[in-house]
């Protein structure tokens, strides 16, 4: 039986799945398509990796490893919903929750000493951060807003905060001694192996990463961000924010960049509270309280300190927060600052949200204010400054007229920075770090000092060729100019420009407009066109793929949830991501508080349609094609009828939006004339869903307004979650009839 794998993930999309999956299963069954689920949630991954600590009935297979293998096979047809890329505090919270549910898991060891602890730590570290996406993304990325979605935004524009020419909002980044400026890059001439070593000042070499394979044509980079320069930079920005009387905020990707960015985040916490760390740094460290995990984890861990120290620490934090510039807040009502948790503010979503809100963030007084947005490394920070400058000069964008910016992203085989975690090191002593090939030749070398963050990245040749091909294909298919966002002044990009120039010659580019521009110039160029209603494809590396596919959708559509997000897998399968955003933790809070889920499943609808289409093409299943076509039309009606979830309790939410999609889809299936039997099968369903619309919607709305308990955040009780997410007996009855 043909199958589609639907992933069970975390937070809002996981809750939405409890409502949407029964619809998908019921409809797919009519085409003989089996929908299988695989649990790749944070809790599911923890359980599967620690089977040896658990009872037999608690053990589960490693679904992620299985899907990773599947992604490399031509049969792959995977629908991937967003999942939590856990920061250390989130990982610990998930472990504590599972322990409370009777899973006898080991604690996360902060300072592993014994072999057993080291093994536990290594297993947890593999689960931490962006551990799912790099495994499944065995292809490059094609993200865009379909025309129907763009038209929807034009008809129902989201709110856009006005921009004033005298906004004081700016981006601050380092100008030297960061990852961008210290980058060195080499092209590997033939397959072999390399290793990374640290050479101390006395000449002793220590292996940081033992021999690992490299392929011919691969680009290998090494770079270092210097701690001393970072500290100087941060101190200057804290003073600047205070002088300019703007909020101070920091925007990192501590989840995806799970090794480097928590360290950088820790430097920011230390820079903001210098007194605290000067006086109590040793005691905090001895109690396992690291600035890298954020202020909240220090405040929550005060019990580990002697009483007198505890008081001093609390006083120093209070004084430090009062002394510095006002901090941008994550939740001003609850006093949660930008520095509370490394995973609360994630640059790809946080910067566009700020730009959409007049360049303002929330201050401690609960009021929106201009901000100094600190993005320490200069590789990509300039993109946001260019957008801010453009908004200051020309005002906010107009969703009813602006063009669109699809993205073709280099992503396969853990390309670039997003694959660097196992090659990133916080340096312990003075010396040098070297990348050495099998013959002993030093390919890249940097002098380093304690605290510096050194990292290497790999970008394989095959993904680069595939990326160039995808860019040309997209430019041709949509007759849209394409810009490669590459900076000839940066070592890695200079190597890529050589390759792009060469591989473009393999394609017919006659009549196409293809350019290569620095990220800043590409931003200005693209924005100029965007304001005139013109479209421009951004062809970018992995980090910019991530940033731009939140930036432009959030400005154009109000959310990246409405993106079509396809990963044509290099070995022929298909991975269909649902939207380009994350798992929206705030939506879960709202559901728990008032039983309203504002999660927009449009990304799931779009992904499902292309997944059926892929299945039809790869297996010849004619009914799968009918399901795809009818779902596409149903999604069009869904947008026209504006049945997306409302943000407000008491109005249509995620569950109601699923009902309408099911109704429109059934109507399309009943009306199509390619397959009479299928049309007949859906006639009664369409009729039942149409005739009972009022009852079903009333049943869905009736439950809203009071809190719900799911008996778990990371691993809610499945029966409770299903009951909460499927409160319409009538809808459930109609769907049951379809799969019977
Ligand atoms: N592909 C993946 O697996 C990804 C995973 N992540 C993970 O997601 C988590 C949250 O990340 P965060 O940076 O907060 O980004 P999110 O994209 O999850 O959330 C930011 C905001 O975007 C809006 N939003 C996102 N998706 C939807 C949707 N489907 N419907 C309606 N609104 C939506 C919400 O706005 P509002 O609150 O105004 O409604 C939300 O608060 C993290 O754990 C992160 O690691 C992040 C990106 C991709
Ligand atoms: O994997 C992650 O941590 C985030 C992924 C992401 O933000 C993206 O692909 O847009
Ligand atoms: Mg992203």
mmCIF file of N, CA and C in Angstrom, residues 554-610:
data_model
loop_
_atom_site.group_PDB
_atom_site.id
_atom_site.type_symbol
_atom_site.label_atom_id
_atom_site.label_comp_id
_atom_site.label_asym_id
_atom_site.label_seq_id
_atom_site.Cartn_x
_atom_site.Cartn_y
_atom_site.Cartn_z
ATOM 1 N N UNK A 554 6.573 36.777 6.732
ATOM 2 C CA UNK A 554 5.952 37.513 7.845
ATOM 3 C C UNK A 554 5.542 38.908 7.381
ATOM 4 N N UNK A 555 6.358 39.516 6.522
ATOM 5 C CA UNK A 555 5.988 40.828 5.992
ATOM 6 C C UNK A 555 4.873 40.713 4.945
ATOM 7 N N UNK A 556 4.979 39.692 4.102
ATOM 8 C CA UNK A 556 4.009 39.579 2.993
ATOM 9 C C UNK A 556 2.668 38.989 3.419
ATOM 10 N N UNK A 557 2.741 37.969 4.304
ATOM 11 C CA UNK A 557 1.541 37.175 4.617
ATOM 12 C C UNK A 557 1.140 37.266 6.080
ATOM 13 N N UNK A 558 1.964 37.911 6.887
ATOM 14 C CA UNK A 558 1.676 38.013 8.321
ATOM 15 C C UNK A 558 2.212 36.841 9.110
ATOM 16 N N UNK A 559 2.588 35.774 8.442
ATOM 17 C CA UNK A 559 3.108 34.586 9.124
ATOM 18 C C UNK A 559 3.807 33.686 8.106
ATOM 19 N N UNK A 560 4.777 32.946 8.568
ATOM 20 C CA UNK A 560 5.424 32.004 7.652
ATOM 21 C C UNK A 560 4.680 30.674 7.620
ATOM 22 N N UNK A 561 3.560 30.610 8.364
ATOM 23 C CA UNK A 561 2.782 29.368 8.383
ATOM 24 C C UNK A 561 2.122 29.091 7.036
ATOM 25 N N UNK A 562 1.971 30.113 6.215
ATOM 26 C CA UNK A 562 1.235 29.941 4.970
ATOM 27 C C UNK A 562 2.147 29.613 3.783
ATOM 28 N N UNK A 563 3.367 29.196 4.056
ATOM 29 C CA UNK A 563 4.311 28.913 2.965
ATOM 30 C C UNK A 563 4.211 27.471 2.486
ATOM 31 N N UNK A 564 4.374 27.323 1.191
ATOM 32 C CA UNK A 564 4.571 25.993 0.632
ATOM 33 C C UNK A 564 6.066 25.709 0.770
ATOM 34 N N UNK A 565 6.380 24.579 1.347
ATOM 35 C CA UNK A 565 7.772 24.349 1.751
ATOM 36 C C UNK A 565 8.202 22.942 1.354
ATOM 37 N N UNK A 566 8.789 22.866 0.173
ATOM 38 C CA UNK A 566 9.101 21.547 -0.396
ATOM 39 C C UNK A 566 10.592 21.275 -0.327
ATOM 40 N N UNK A 567 10.941 20.046 0.017
ATOM 41 C CA UNK A 567 12.343 19.636 -0.044
ATOM 42 C C UNK A 567 12.427 18.463 -1.018
ATOM 43 N N UNK A 568 12.753 18.747 -2.292
ATOM 44 C CA UNK A 568 12.931 17.631 -3.225
ATOM 45 C C UNK A 568 14.186 16.863 -2.793
ATOM 46 N N UNK A 569 14.004 15.650 -2.305
ATOM 47 C CA UNK A 569 15.142 14.917 -1.746
ATOM 48 C C UNK A 569 16.079 14.477 -2.871
ATOM 49 N N UNK A 570 17.351 14.497 -2.585
ATOM 50 C CA UNK A 570 18.325 14.275 -3.653
ATOM 51 C C UNK A 570 18.168 12.880 -4.267
ATOM 52 N N UNK A 571 17.740 11.891 -3.456
ATOM 53 C CA UNK A 571 17.570 10.551 -4.010
ATOM 54 C C UNK A 571 16.190 10.294 -4.595
ATOM 55 N N UNK A 572 15.402 11.342 -4.772
ATOM 56 C CA UNK A 572 14.149 11.188 -5.511
ATOM 57 C C UNK A 572 12.882 11.260 -4.677
ATOM 58 N N UNK A 573 12.977 11.090 -3.379
ATOM 59 C CA UNK A 573 11.779 11.160 -2.536
ATOM 60 C C UNK A 573 11.351 12.597 -2.312
ATOM 61 N N UNK A 574 10.302 12.745 -1.532
ATOM 62 C CA UNK A 574 9.813 14.092 -1.233
ATOM 63 C C UNK A 574 9.649 14.296 0.259
ATOM 64 N N UNK A 575 10.119 15.442 0.722
ATOM 65 C CA UNK A 575 9.893 15.844 2.112
ATOM 66 C C UNK A 575 9.089 17.130 2.018
ATOM 67 N N UNK A 576 7.939 17.134 2.664
ATOM 68 C CA UNK A 576 7.050 18.292 2.545
ATOM 69 C C UNK A 576 6.898 18.918 3.916
ATOM 70 N N UNK A 577 7.520 20.086 4.080
ATOM 71 C CA UNK A 577 7.436 20.747 5.370
ATOM 72 C C UNK A 577 6.169 21.584 5.387
ATOM 73 N N UNK A 578 5.643 21.809 6.551
ATOM 74 C CA UNK A 578 4.370 22.512 6.644
ATOM 75 C C UNK A 578 4.645 23.942 7.072
ATOM 76 N N UNK A 579 4.617 24.860 6.117
ATOM 77 C CA UNK A 579 4.966 26.241 6.413
ATOM 78 C C UNK A 579 6.464 26.380 6.596
ATOM 79 N N UNK A 580 6.852 27.550 7.079
ATOM 80 C CA UNK A 580 8.283 27.783 7.307
ATOM 81 C C UNK A 580 8.533 28.230 8.734
ATOM 82 N N UNK A 581 7.508 28.192 9.572
ATOM 83 C CA UNK A 581 7.675 28.649 10.952
ATOM 84 C C UNK A 581 7.884 27.487 11.899
ATOM 85 N N UNK A 582 7.792 27.796 13.172
ATOM 86 C CA UNK A 582 8.076 26.803 14.196
ATOM 87 C C UNK A 582 6.816 26.290 14.853
ATOM 88 N N UNK A 583 6.950 25.873 16.119
ATOM 89 C CA UNK A 583 5.856 25.162 16.781
ATOM 90 C C UNK A 583 5.046 26.065 17.701
ATOM 91 N N UNK A 584 5.242 27.388 17.583
ATOM 92 C CA UNK A 584 4.368 28.399 18.199
ATOM 93 C C UNK A 584 3.967 28.113 19.645
ATOM 94 N N UNK A 585 4.935 28.138 20.570
ATOM 95 C CA UNK A 585 4.623 27.841 21.975
ATOM 96 C C UNK A 585 3.513 28.721 22.562
ATOM 97 N N UNK A 586 3.430 29.963 22.092
ATOM 98 C CA UNK A 586 2.405 30.865 22.659
ATOM 99 C C UNK A 586 0.995 30.337 22.400
ATOM 100 N N UNK A 587 0.846 29.619 21.308
ATOM 101 C CA UNK A 587 -0.479 29.098 20.987
ATOM 102 C C UNK A 587 -0.909 28.038 21.989
ATOM 103 N N UNK A 588 0.048 27.279 22.497
ATOM 104 C CA UNK A 588 -0.292 26.241 23.483
ATOM 105 C C UNK A 588 -0.767 26.910 24.771
ATOM 106 N N UNK A 589 -0.071 27.982 25.147
ATOM 107 C CA UNK A 589 -0.480 28.706 26.364
ATOM 108 C C UNK A 589 -1.930 29.156 26.246
ATOM 109 N N UNK A 590 -2.281 29.662 25.058
ATOM 110 C CA UNK A 590 -3.663 30.134 24.885
ATOM 111 C C UNK A 590 -4.654 28.967 24.960
ATOM 112 N N UNK A 591 -4.298 27.850 24.347
ATOM 113 C CA UNK A 591 -5.202 26.692 24.398
ATOM 114 C C UNK A 591 -5.421 26.257 25.851
ATOM 115 N N UNK A 592 -4.321 26.185 26.605
ATOM 116 C CA UNK A 592 -4.440 25.722 27.988
ATOM 117 C C UNK A 592 -5.286 26.684 28.816
ATOM 118 N N UNK A 593 -5.164 27.966 28.493
ATOM 119 C CA UNK A 593 -5.869 28.980 29.277
ATOM 120 C C UNK A 593 -7.346 29.079 28.901
ATOM 121 N N UNK A 594 -7.634 29.019 27.591
ATOM 122 C CA UNK A 594 -9.032 29.271 27.204
ATOM 123 C C UNK A 594 -9.542 28.366 26.085
ATOM 124 N N UNK A 595 -8.883 27.235 25.903
ATOM 125 C CA UNK A 595 -9.335 26.241 24.926
ATOM 126 C C UNK A 595 -9.605 26.832 23.542
ATOM 127 N N UNK A 596 -8.665 27.654 23.104
ATOM 128 C CA UNK A 596 -8.744 28.192 21.738
ATOM 129 C C UNK A 596 -7.357 28.005 21.122
ATOM 130 N N UNK A 597 -7.306 27.330 19.987
ATOM 131 C CA UNK A 597 -6.007 27.103 19.340
ATOM 132 C C UNK A 597 -5.952 27.909 18.051
ATOM 133 N N UNK A 598 -5.098 28.956 18.059
ATOM 134 C CA UNK A 598 -5.070 29.824 16.880
ATOM 135 C C UNK A 598 -4.085 29.351 15.804
ATOM 136 N N UNK A 599 -3.514 28.190 15.978
ATOM 137 C CA UNK A 599 -2.586 27.610 14.979
ATOM 138 C C UNK A 599 -3.253 27.520 13.607
ATOM 139 N N UNK A 600 -2.542 28.012 12.610
ATOM 140 C CA UNK A 600 -3.019 28.000 11.240
ATOM 141 C C UNK A 600 -2.410 26.789 10.529
ATOM 142 N N UNK A 601 -3.257 25.863 10.092
ATOM 143 C CA UNK A 601 -2.758 24.621 9.467
ATOM 144 C C UNK A 601 -2.607 24.748 7.963
ATOM 145 N N UNK A 602 -2.633 25.970 7.445
ATOM 146 C CA UNK A 602 -2.543 26.102 5.991
ATOM 147 C C UNK A 602 -1.298 25.399 5.446
ATOM 148 N N UNK A 603 -0.204 25.510 6.180
ATOM 149 C CA UNK A 603 1.029 24.832 5.759
ATOM 150 C C UNK A 603 0.820 23.329 5.628
ATOM 151 N N UNK A 604 0.041 22.763 6.533
ATOM 152 C CA UNK A 604 -0.256 21.331 6.445
ATOM 153 C C UNK A 604 -1.091 21.041 5.185
ATOM 154 N N UNK A 605 -2.077 21.917 4.916
ATOM 155 C CA UNK A 605 -2.933 21.680 3.737
ATOM 156 C C UNK A 605 -2.079 21.712 2.455
ATOM 157 N N UNK A 606 -1.204 22.710 2.390
ATOM 158 C CA UNK A 606 -0.386 22.863 1.174
ATOM 159 C C UNK A 606 0.568 21.670 1.033
ATOM 160 N N UNK A 607 1.152 21.270 2.156
ATOM 161 C CA UNK A 607 2.109 20.150 2.123
ATOM 162 C C UNK A 607 1.401 18.857 1.723
ATOM 163 N N UNK A 608 0.208 18.674 2.257
ATOM 164 C CA UNK A 608 -0.522 17.432 1.970
ATOM 165 C C UNK A 608 -0.850 17.328 0.477
ATOM 166 N N UNK A 609 -1.239 18.443 -0.114
ATOM 167 C CA UNK A 609 -1.583 18.411 -1.542
ATOM 168 C C UNK A 609 -0.362 18.022 -2.376
ATOM 169 N N UNK A 610 0.790 18.614 -2.077
ATOM 170 C CA UNK A 610 1.963 18.253 -2.891
ATOM 171 C C UNK A 610 2.448 16.845 -2.573
#
